[in-house]
Amino acid sequence: MMRSSFMPDLNKLIVVCGAGGFIGGHLIADLRRQGARNLRAVDSKPLEEWYQRFDGVENLVLDLQELPSCRAALDGAQIVYNLAADMGGMGFIELNRGLCMLSVLINTHLLMAAREHKAERFFFASSACVYNADKQVSSDITGLKESDAYPAMPEDGYGWEKLFSERMCRHFREDFGLATRVVRYHNVYGPHGTYEGGREKAPSAICRKVILAKLSGKHEIEIWGDGLQTRSFMYIDDCLHGTQMVLNSDFIEPINLGSSQKVTINQLVDIAENIAGIKLKRRYKLDAPKGVNGRNSDNTLIKKVFAWEPSIRLEDGLERTYRWIHDEIGRKAGSGAV
């Protein structure tokens, strides 16, 4: 099992790029809990649109597609987490491939700035969307191994950007000595994330639809695709642990970070219905974006290298997510959180 040889100095500057987003906001919160006192949070969104924002943190609004912004963001940085990207669920990435590709500017310019500022560690958040589409045609997929990214045929747009950026990290490590670490996230979910507006991912979208069906008394739900497509979903707490575990390690290759608990979208709806205590009539929108037929994380490598894999069951994590979205909907409606 690989041991960590790098211990971050919590007194030195840690920069989280994309800190106004879902994972970035949770990462800032977790680093604060650990005692980090020199944190810089960076995002392109106005501060009032950040998912989470904390006192005692240097919060900067910068467009990280621009090199001068990246230089300003990373000035003095010991550790850089790059979680910044223009992205969302399938409803967004299938219809905004050009915008997704432009995120390549973020990672490229951050790598250049990290090299200039002599950062000690650089973390890049890649995605399971890098995997070869030919290996995801069946819903009965066993799991995607890290080697399944090649020969390259990733998700068009978003997946190509992630795979290209992985290679940039590799070559900056090989050519310039920048210590880069890369993980491939598999569908991270949890509270304090997007649950409406078109960028939300399946767990939050399903929770929102079930909640609204129950509150409205109209007991039906629209499901994108036939509901038979399979995925795995990783709760945010597991994501945070795995992210920092890999960053602090000596393991240099891209590695899966995701749950191996595979479910169909229909089963995901079943779980949300059980949480709500309701059964809904299902309407299938077969022409909606649904992505590949099957995608699951093969965790053989992370178990071998780190003796670890995500442990929070989908049923438990989804209940926490459901309760948070329920309270948010109630708060927005002015009816109070229940």
CSV table of C-alpha atoms in Angstrom, one decimal:
chain,number,residue,atom,x,y,z
A,1,MET,CA,0.0,0.0,0.0
A,2,MET,CA,1.3,3.4,-0.9
A,3,ARG,CA,2.1,5.8,2.0
A,4,SER,CA,2.1,9.5,1.7
A,5,SER,CA,5.5,11.1,1.6
A,6,PHE,CA,4.1,14.6,1.3
A,7,MET,CA,2.5,16.5,4.2
A,8,PRO,CA,1.0,19.9,3.2
A,9,ASP,CA,2.0,22.7,5.5
A,10,LEU,CA,-1.4,24.1,6.6
A,11,ASN,CA,0.3,27.5,7.2
A,12,LYS,CA,1.3,27.8,3.6
A,13,LEU,CA,-1.1,29.0,0.9
A,14,ILE,CA,-3.5,26.5,-0.6
A,15,VAL,CA,-5.5,27.6,-3.6
A,16,VAL,CA,-8.8,26.0,-4.7
A,17,CYS,CA,-9.8,27.0,-8.2
A,18,GLY,CA,-13.5,26.5,-8.9
A,19,ALA,CA,-14.1,27.1,-5.2
A,20,GLY,CA,-17.5,28.7,-5.9
A,21,GLY,CA,-18.7,25.4,-7.3
A,22,PHE,CA,-20.0,22.2,-5.6
A,23,ILE,CA,-16.8,20.2,-4.9
A,24,GLY,CA,-14.7,23.3,-4.5
A,25,GLY,CA,-16.9,24.7,-1.8
A,26,HIS,CA,-16.9,21.5,0.1
A,27,LEU,CA,-13.1,21.2,-0.2
A,28,ILE,CA,-12.6,24.7,1.3
A,29,ALA,CA,-14.9,23.7,4.2
A,30,ASP,CA,-12.9,20.5,4.7
A,31,LEU,CA,-9.5,22.2,4.6
A,32,ARG,CA,-10.8,24.8,7.2
A,33,ARG,CA,-11.9,21.9,9.5
A,34,GLN,CA,-8.4,20.5,9.2
A,35,GLY,CA,-6.9,23.8,10.4
A,36,ALA,CA,-5.7,25.3,7.1
A,37,ARG,CA,-5.5,29.1,7.8
A,38,ASN,CA,-4.1,30.3,4.5
A,39,LEU,CA,-6.7,29.6,1.9
A,40,ARG,CA,-7.5,31.3,-1.3
A,41,ALA,CA,-10.8,30.5,-3.1
A,42,VAL,CA,-11.1,31.4,-6.8
A,43,ASP,CA,-14.0,31.3,-9.1
A,44,SER,CA,-15.4,33.2,-12.1
A,45,LYS,CA,-18.9,33.5,-10.7
A,46,PRO,CA,-19.9,36.6,-8.7
A,47,LEU,CA,-19.5,35.9,-5.0
A,48,GLU,CA,-23.3,35.9,-4.4
A,49,GLU,CA,-23.5,32.9,-6.8
A,50,TRP,CA,-21.0,30.8,-5.0
A,51,TYR,CA,-22.5,27.6,-3.5
A,52,GLN,CA,-20.6,28.0,-0.3
A,53,ARG,CA,-18.5,31.0,0.9
A,54,PHE,CA,-16.5,31.3,4.1
A,55,ASP,CA,-15.1,34.1,6.3
A,56,GLY,CA,-11.4,34.0,6.9
A,57,VAL,CA,-10.7,32.9,3.3
A,58,GLU,CA,-9.4,35.0,0.5
A,59,ASN,CA,-12.2,34.9,-2.0
A,60,LEU,CA,-11.3,36.1,-5.5
A,61,VAL,CA,-13.5,36.4,-8.6
A,62,LEU,CA,-11.2,35.8,-11.6
A,63,ASP,CA,-11.6,34.4,-15.1
A,64,LEU,CA,-9.2,31.5,-15.1
A,65,GLN,CA,-9.3,31.1,-18.8
A,66,GLU,CA,-7.0,34.1,-18.9
A,67,LEU,CA,-3.3,33.6,-18.1
A,68,PRO,CA,-2.9,36.9,-16.1
A,69,SER,CA,-5.8,35.8,-13.8
A,70,CYS,CA,-4.1,32.4,-13.2
A,71,ARG,CA,-0.8,34.1,-12.3
A,72,ALA,CA,-2.7,36.3,-9.8
A,73,ALA,CA,-4.6,33.3,-8.4
A,74,LEU,CA,-1.5,31.2,-7.8
A,75,ASP,CA,0.9,33.8,-6.5
A,76,GLY,CA,2.6,32.3,-3.5
A,77,ALA,CA,0.7,29.0,-3.7
A,78,GLN,CA,2.1,25.8,-2.1
A,79,ILE,CA,-0.8,23.6,-3.3
A,80,VAL,CA,-3.1,24.1,-6.2
A,81,TYR,CA,-6.4,22.3,-6.6
A,82,ASN,CA,-7.9,22.8,-10.1
A,83,LEU,CA,-11.6,22.0,-9.9
A,84,ALA,CA,-12.6,24.8,-12.3
A,85,ALA,CA,-14.5,24.0,-15.5
A,86,ASP,CA,-17.6,25.0,-17.4
A,87,MET,CA,-19.7,21.9,-16.9
A,88,GLY,CA,-22.8,20.2,-15.7
A,89,GLY,CA,-24.9,17.1,-16.2
A,90,MET,CA,-25.7,15.4,-19.5
A,91,GLY,CA,-28.3,18.1,-20.2
A,92,PHE,CA,-25.5,20.7,-20.3
A,93,ILE,CA,-22.4,18.9,-21.7
A,94,GLU,CA,-24.2,17.3,-24.7
A,95,LEU,CA,-25.5,20.7,-25.8
A,96,ASN,CA,-22.5,22.9,-24.9
A,97,ARG,CA,-19.4,21.1,-26.3
A,98,GLY,CA,-17.6,24.2,-27.4
A,99,LEU,CA,-18.0,25.8,-24.0
A,100,CYS,CA,-16.7,22.6,-22.4
A,101,MET,CA,-13.7,22.5,-24.7
A,102,LEU,CA,-12.8,26.1,-23.7
A,103,SER,CA,-12.0,24.8,-20.2
A,104,VAL,CA,-8.8,23.5,-21.6
A,105,LEU,CA,-7.6,27.2,-21.3
A,106,ILE,CA,-8.1,27.0,-17.5
A,107,ASN,CA,-5.9,24.0,-16.9
A,108,THR,CA,-3.3,25.1,-19.4
A,109,HIS,CA,-2.9,28.5,-17.9
A,110,LEU,CA,-3.0,27.2,-14.4
A,111,LEU,CA,-0.2,24.8,-15.1
A,112,MET,CA,1.9,27.6,-16.6
A,113,ALA,CA,1.2,29.8,-13.6
A,114,ALA,CA,1.9,26.9,-11.1
A,115,ARG,CA,5.2,26.3,-12.8
A,116,GLU,CA,6.2,30.0,-12.7
A,117,HIS,CA,5.3,30.3,-9.1
A,118,LYS,CA,7.0,26.9,-8.2
A,119,ALA,CA,4.0,25.3,-6.6
A,120,GLU,CA,4.8,22.1,-4.8
A,121,ARG,CA,1.6,20.1,-5.8
A,122,PHE,CA,-1.0,20.6,-8.6
A,123,PHE,CA,-4.2,18.6,-8.6
A,124,PHE,CA,-6.4,18.2,-11.6
A,125,ALA,CA,-10.0,17.0,-11.4
A,126,SER,CA,-10.6,14.8,-14.5
A,127,SER,CA,-13.7,12.8,-15.2
A,128,ALA,CA,-15.0,9.3,-16.1
A,129,CYS,CA,-16.1,11.1,-19.4
A,130,VAL,CA,-12.5,10.4,-20.7
A,131,TYR,CA,-13.3,6.7,-21.2
A,132,ASN,CA,-13.6,5.2,-24.6
A,133,ALA,CA,-17.3,5.3,-25.7
A,134,ASP,CA,-17.0,1.8,-27.3
A,135,LYS,CA,-16.5,0.3,-23.9
A,136,GLN,CA,-19.7,1.9,-22.6
A,137,VAL,CA,-22.3,0.7,-25.1
A,138,SER,CA,-23.9,-1.9,-22.8
A,139,SER,CA,-25.7,-1.1,-19.5
A,140,ASP,CA,-24.3,-4.3,-18.1
A,141,ILE,CA,-20.8,-2.8,-17.8
A,142,THR,CA,-18.5,-4.4,-15.2
A,143,GLY,CA,-16.4,-1.3,-14.6
A,144,LEU,CA,-13.9,1.0,-16.4
A,145,LYS,CA,-10.3,0.4,-15.7
A,146,GLU,CA,-7.8,3.3,-16.0
A,147,SER,CA,-6.3,1.8,-19.2
A,148,ASP,CA,-9.8,2.0,-20.8
A,149,ALA,CA,-9.2,5.6,-21.7
A,150,TYR,CA,-7.1,4.5,-24.7
A,151,PRO,CA,-7.4,4.2,-27.6
A,152,ALA,CA,-9.0,7.6,-27.1
A,153,MET,CA,-12.7,8.1,-27.9
A,154,PRO,CA,-14.0,10.1,-24.9
A,155,GLU,CA,-17.2,12.0,-24.4
A,156,ASP,CA,-17.4,14.6,-27.2
A,157,GLY,CA,-16.4,18.0,-26.0
A,158,TYR,CA,-16.2,17.7,-22.2
A,159,GLY,CA,-14.4,14.3,-22.2
A,160,TRP,CA,-11.9,15.4,-24.9
A,161,GLU,CA,-11.0,18.5,-22.8
A,162,LYS,CA,-10.5,16.4,-19.7
A,163,LEU,CA,-8.3,13.8,-21.5
A,164,PHE,CA,-6.2,16.5,-23.2
A,165,SER,CA,-5.7,18.3,-19.8
A,166,GLU,CA,-4.6,15.0,-18.2
A,167,ARG,CA,-1.9,14.8,-20.9
A,168,MET,CA,-0.9,18.4,-20.2
A,169,CYS,CA,-0.5,17.5,-16.5
A,170,ARG,CA,1.7,14.5,-17.4
A,171,HIS,CA,4.0,16.5,-19.7
A,172,PHE,CA,4.4,19.4,-17.2
A,173,ARG,CA,5.4,16.8,-14.7
A,174,GLU,CA,7.8,15.0,-17.1
A,175,ASP,CA,9.3,18.1,-18.7
A,176,PHE,CA,9.2,20.8,-16.0
A,177,GLY,CA,9.1,18.8,-12.7
A,178,LEU,CA,5.8,20.1,-11.6
A,179,ALA,CA,4.3,17.5,-9.2
A,180,THR,CA,0.9,16.9,-10.8
A,181,ARG,CA,-1.8,14.5,-9.5
A,182,VAL,CA,-4.9,13.5,-11.5
A,183,VAL,CA,-8.1,11.7,-10.5
A,184,ARG,CA,-11.1,10.7,-12.7
A,185,TYR,CA,-14.2,11.6,-10.8
A,186,HIS,CA,-17.3,9.4,-11.3
A,187,ASN,CA,-20.5,11.4,-10.7
A,188,VAL,CA,-20.0,13.2,-7.4
A,189,TYR,CA,-23.1,14.3,-5.6
A,190,GLY,CA,-24.3,15.6,-2.3
A,191,PRO,CA,-25.7,18.7,-0.5
A,192,HIS,CA,-24.8,22.3,-1.6
A,193,GLY,CA,-24.8,21.4,-5.2
A,194,THR,CA,-26.8,22.3,-8.4
A,195,TYR,CA,-30.3,20.7,-8.4
A,196,GLU,CA,-32.1,22.9,-11.0
A,197,GLY,CA,-31.5,25.1,-13.9
A,198,GLY,CA,-30.0,22.6,-16.5
A,199,ARG,CA,-26.6,21.9,-15.1
A,200,GLU,CA,-27.6,19.5,-12.4
A,201,LYS,CA,-26.6,15.8,-12.4
A,202,ALA,CA,-28.9,12.8,-12.1
A,203,PRO,CA,-29.0,12.3,-8.3
A,204,SER,CA,-30.0,15.9,-7.6
A,205,ALA,CA,-32.3,16.1,-10.6
A,206,ILE,CA,-34.1,12.9,-9.5
A,207,CYS,CA,-34.4,14.2,-5.9
A,208,ARG,CA,-35.8,17.5,-7.1
A,209,LYS,CA,-38.4,15.8,-9.4
A,210,VAL,CA,-39.5,13.4,-6.7
A,211,ILE,CA,-39.8,16.2,-4.1
A,212,LEU,CA,-41.8,18.5,-6.5
A,213,ALA,CA,-44.1,15.6,-7.5
A,214,LYS,CA,-44.8,14.9,-3.8
A,215,LEU,CA,-45.4,18.6,-2.9
A,216,SER,CA,-47.6,19.3,-5.9
A,217,GLY,CA,-49.7,16.1,-5.6
A,218,LYS,CA,-49.0,15.3,-9.3
A,219,HIS,CA,-47.5,11.9,-8.7
A,220,GLU,CA,-45.5,11.4,-11.9
A,221,ILE,CA,-41.9,11.9,-12.9
A,222,GLU,CA,-40.1,12.4,-16.3
A,223,ILE,CA,-37.0,10.2,-16.7
A,224,TRP,CA,-34.5,11.0,-19.4
A,225,GLY,CA,-33.9,7.9,-21.7
A,226,ASP,CA,-35.4,4.5,-20.9
A,227,GLY,CA,-34.1,4.4,-17.3
A,228,LEU,CA,-32.0,1.4,-18.1
A,229,GLN,CA,-28.7,3.2,-18.4
A,230,THR,CA,-26.3,2.5,-15.6
A,231,ARG,CA,-24.0,4.7,-13.5
A,232,SER,CA,-22.2,4.8,-10.2
A,233,PHE,CA,-22.4,7.8,-7.9
A,234,MET,CA,-19.9,9.0,-5.3
A,235,TYR,CA,-20.9,11.0,-2.2
A,236,ILE,CA,-19.0,14.2,-1.6
A,237,ASP,CA,-17.4,13.1,1.7
A,238,ASP,CA,-15.7,10.2,-0.1
A,239,CYS,CA,-14.7,12.5,-2.9
A,240,LEU,CA,-12.9,14.9,-0.5
A,241,HIS,CA,-11.0,12.1,1.3
A,242,GLY,CA,-9.9,10.5,-2.0
A,243,THR,CA,-8.9,13.8,-3.6
A,244,GLN,CA,-6.6,14.7,-0.7
A,245,MET,CA,-5.3,11.2,-0.4
A,246,VAL,CA,-4.1,11.1,-4.0
A,247,LEU,CA,-2.8,14.7,-3.9
A,248,ASN,CA,-0.6,13.8,-0.9
A,249,SER,CA,0.7,10.6,-2.4
A,250,ASP,CA,3.5,9.6,-4.7
A,251,PHE,CA,1.1,8.0,-7.2
A,252,ILE,CA,1.5,9.9,-10.4
A,253,GLU,CA,-0.9,8.3,-12.9
A,254,PRO,CA,-4.6,9.2,-13.4
A,255,ILE,CA,-6.7,7.0,-11.1
A,256,ASN,CA,-10.4,6.3,-10.7
A,257,LEU,CA,-12.2,8.0,-7.8
A,258,GLY,CA,-15.7,6.8,-7.7
A,259,SER,CA,-18.1,4.2,-6.2
A,260,SER,CA,-18.3,0.8,-7.7
A,261,GLN,CA,-22.0,0.5,-6.6
A,262,LYS,CA,-23.7,0.4,-10.1
A,263,VAL,CA,-27.4,1.2,-10.4
A,264,THR,CA,-29.8,1.9,-13.3
A,265,ILE,CA,-31.5,5.3,-13.4
A,266,ASN,CA,-34.7,3.5,-12.7
A,267,GLN,CA,-33.1,2.1,-9.5
A,268,LEU,CA,-31.9,5.6,-8.6
A,269,VAL,CA,-35.6,6.7,-8.8
A,270,ASP,CA,-36.6,3.8,-6.7
A,271,ILE,CA,-34.2,4.9,-3.9
A,272,ALA,CA,-35.5,8.5,-4.1
A,273,GLU,CA,-39.1,7.3,-4.0
A,274,ASN,CA,-38.3,5.2,-0.9
A,275,ILE,CA,-36.8,8.2,0.8
A,276,ALA,CA,-40.0,10.2,0.0
A,277,GLY,CA,-42.3,7.4,0.9
A,278,ILE,CA,-44.1,7.7,-2.5
A,279,LYS,CA,-44.5,5.8,-5.8
A,280,LEU,CA,-44.7,7.8,-9.0
A,281,LYS,CA,-45.9,7.2,-12.5
A,282,ARG,CA,-42.9,7.2,-14.8
A,283,ARG,CA,-42.8,9.0,-18.2
A,284,TYR,CA,-39.7,8.3,-20.3
A,285,LYS,CA,-38.3,11.1,-22.5
A,286,LEU,CA,-36.5,9.0,-25.0
A,287,ASP,CA,-35.1,11.9,-27.0
A,288,ALA,CA,-33.5,13.6,-24.0
A,289,PRO,CA,-29.7,13.6,-23.5
A,290,LYS,CA,-28.8,10.5,-21.6
A,291,GLY,CA,-25.1,9.9,-22.3
A,292,VAL,CA,-23.6,6.4,-22.7
A,293,ASN,CA,-25.6,3.3,-21.8
A,294,GLY,CA,-23.3,2.1,-19.1
A,295,ARG,CA,-20.5,3.6,-16.9
A,296,ASN,CA,-19.1,2.3,-13.6
A,297,SER,CA,-15.8,2.6,-11.7
A,298,ASP,CA,-13.4,-0.3,-11.6
A,299,ASN,CA,-11.7,0.3,-8.2
A,300,THR,CA,-9.1,-2.4,-8.5
A,301,LEU,CA,-6.2,0.0,-8.8
A,302,ILE,CA,-7.2,2.4,-6.0
A,303,LYS,CA,-7.8,-0.6,-3.6
A,304,LYS,CA,-4.4,-2.0,-4.6
A,305,VAL,CA,-2.4,1.2,-4.3
A,306,PHE,CA,-4.2,2.9,-1.4
A,307,ALA,CA,-6.2,0.0,0.2
A,308,TRP,CA,-9.2,2.3,0.0
A,309,GLU,CA,-12.4,2.9,-2.0
A,310,PRO,CA,-15.5,5.1,-1.4
A,311,SER,CA,-17.6,3.6,1.4
A,312,ILE,CA,-20.8,5.7,1.7
A,313,ARG,CA,-23.8,3.8,0.3
A,314,LEU,CA,-25.8,5.5,-2.4
A,315,GLU,CA,-29.0,5.0,-0.2
A,316,ASP,CA,-27.4,6.9,2.7
A,317,GLY,CA,-25.8,9.7,0.6
A,318,LEU,CA,-28.9,10.2,-1.5
A,319,GLU,CA,-31.0,10.6,1.6
A,320,ARG,CA,-28.8,13.4,2.9
A,321,THR,CA,-28.9,15.0,-0.5
A,322,TYR,CA,-32.7,14.6,-0.7
A,323,ARG,CA,-33.2,16.3,2.7
A,324,TRP,CA,-31.0,19.2,1.7
A,325,ILE,CA,-32.8,19.8,-1.6
A,326,HIS,CA,-36.1,19.4,0.2
A,327,ASP,CA,-35.2,22.2,2.6
A,328,GLU,CA,-33.8,24.4,-0.1
A,329,ILE,CA,-37.1,24.1,-2.1
A,330,GLY,CA,-39.1,24.9,1.0
A,331,ARG,CA,-36.9,27.8,1.8
A,332,LYS,CA,-37.2,29.3,-1.7
A,333,ALA,CA,-40.9,28.8,-1.7
A,334,GLY,CA,-41.2,30.7,1.6
A,335,SER,CA,-42.8,27.7,3.4
A,336,GLY,CA,-39.8,27.0,5.6
A,337,ALA,CA,-37.5,24.0,5.7
A,338,VAL,CA,-39.1,20.8,6.9
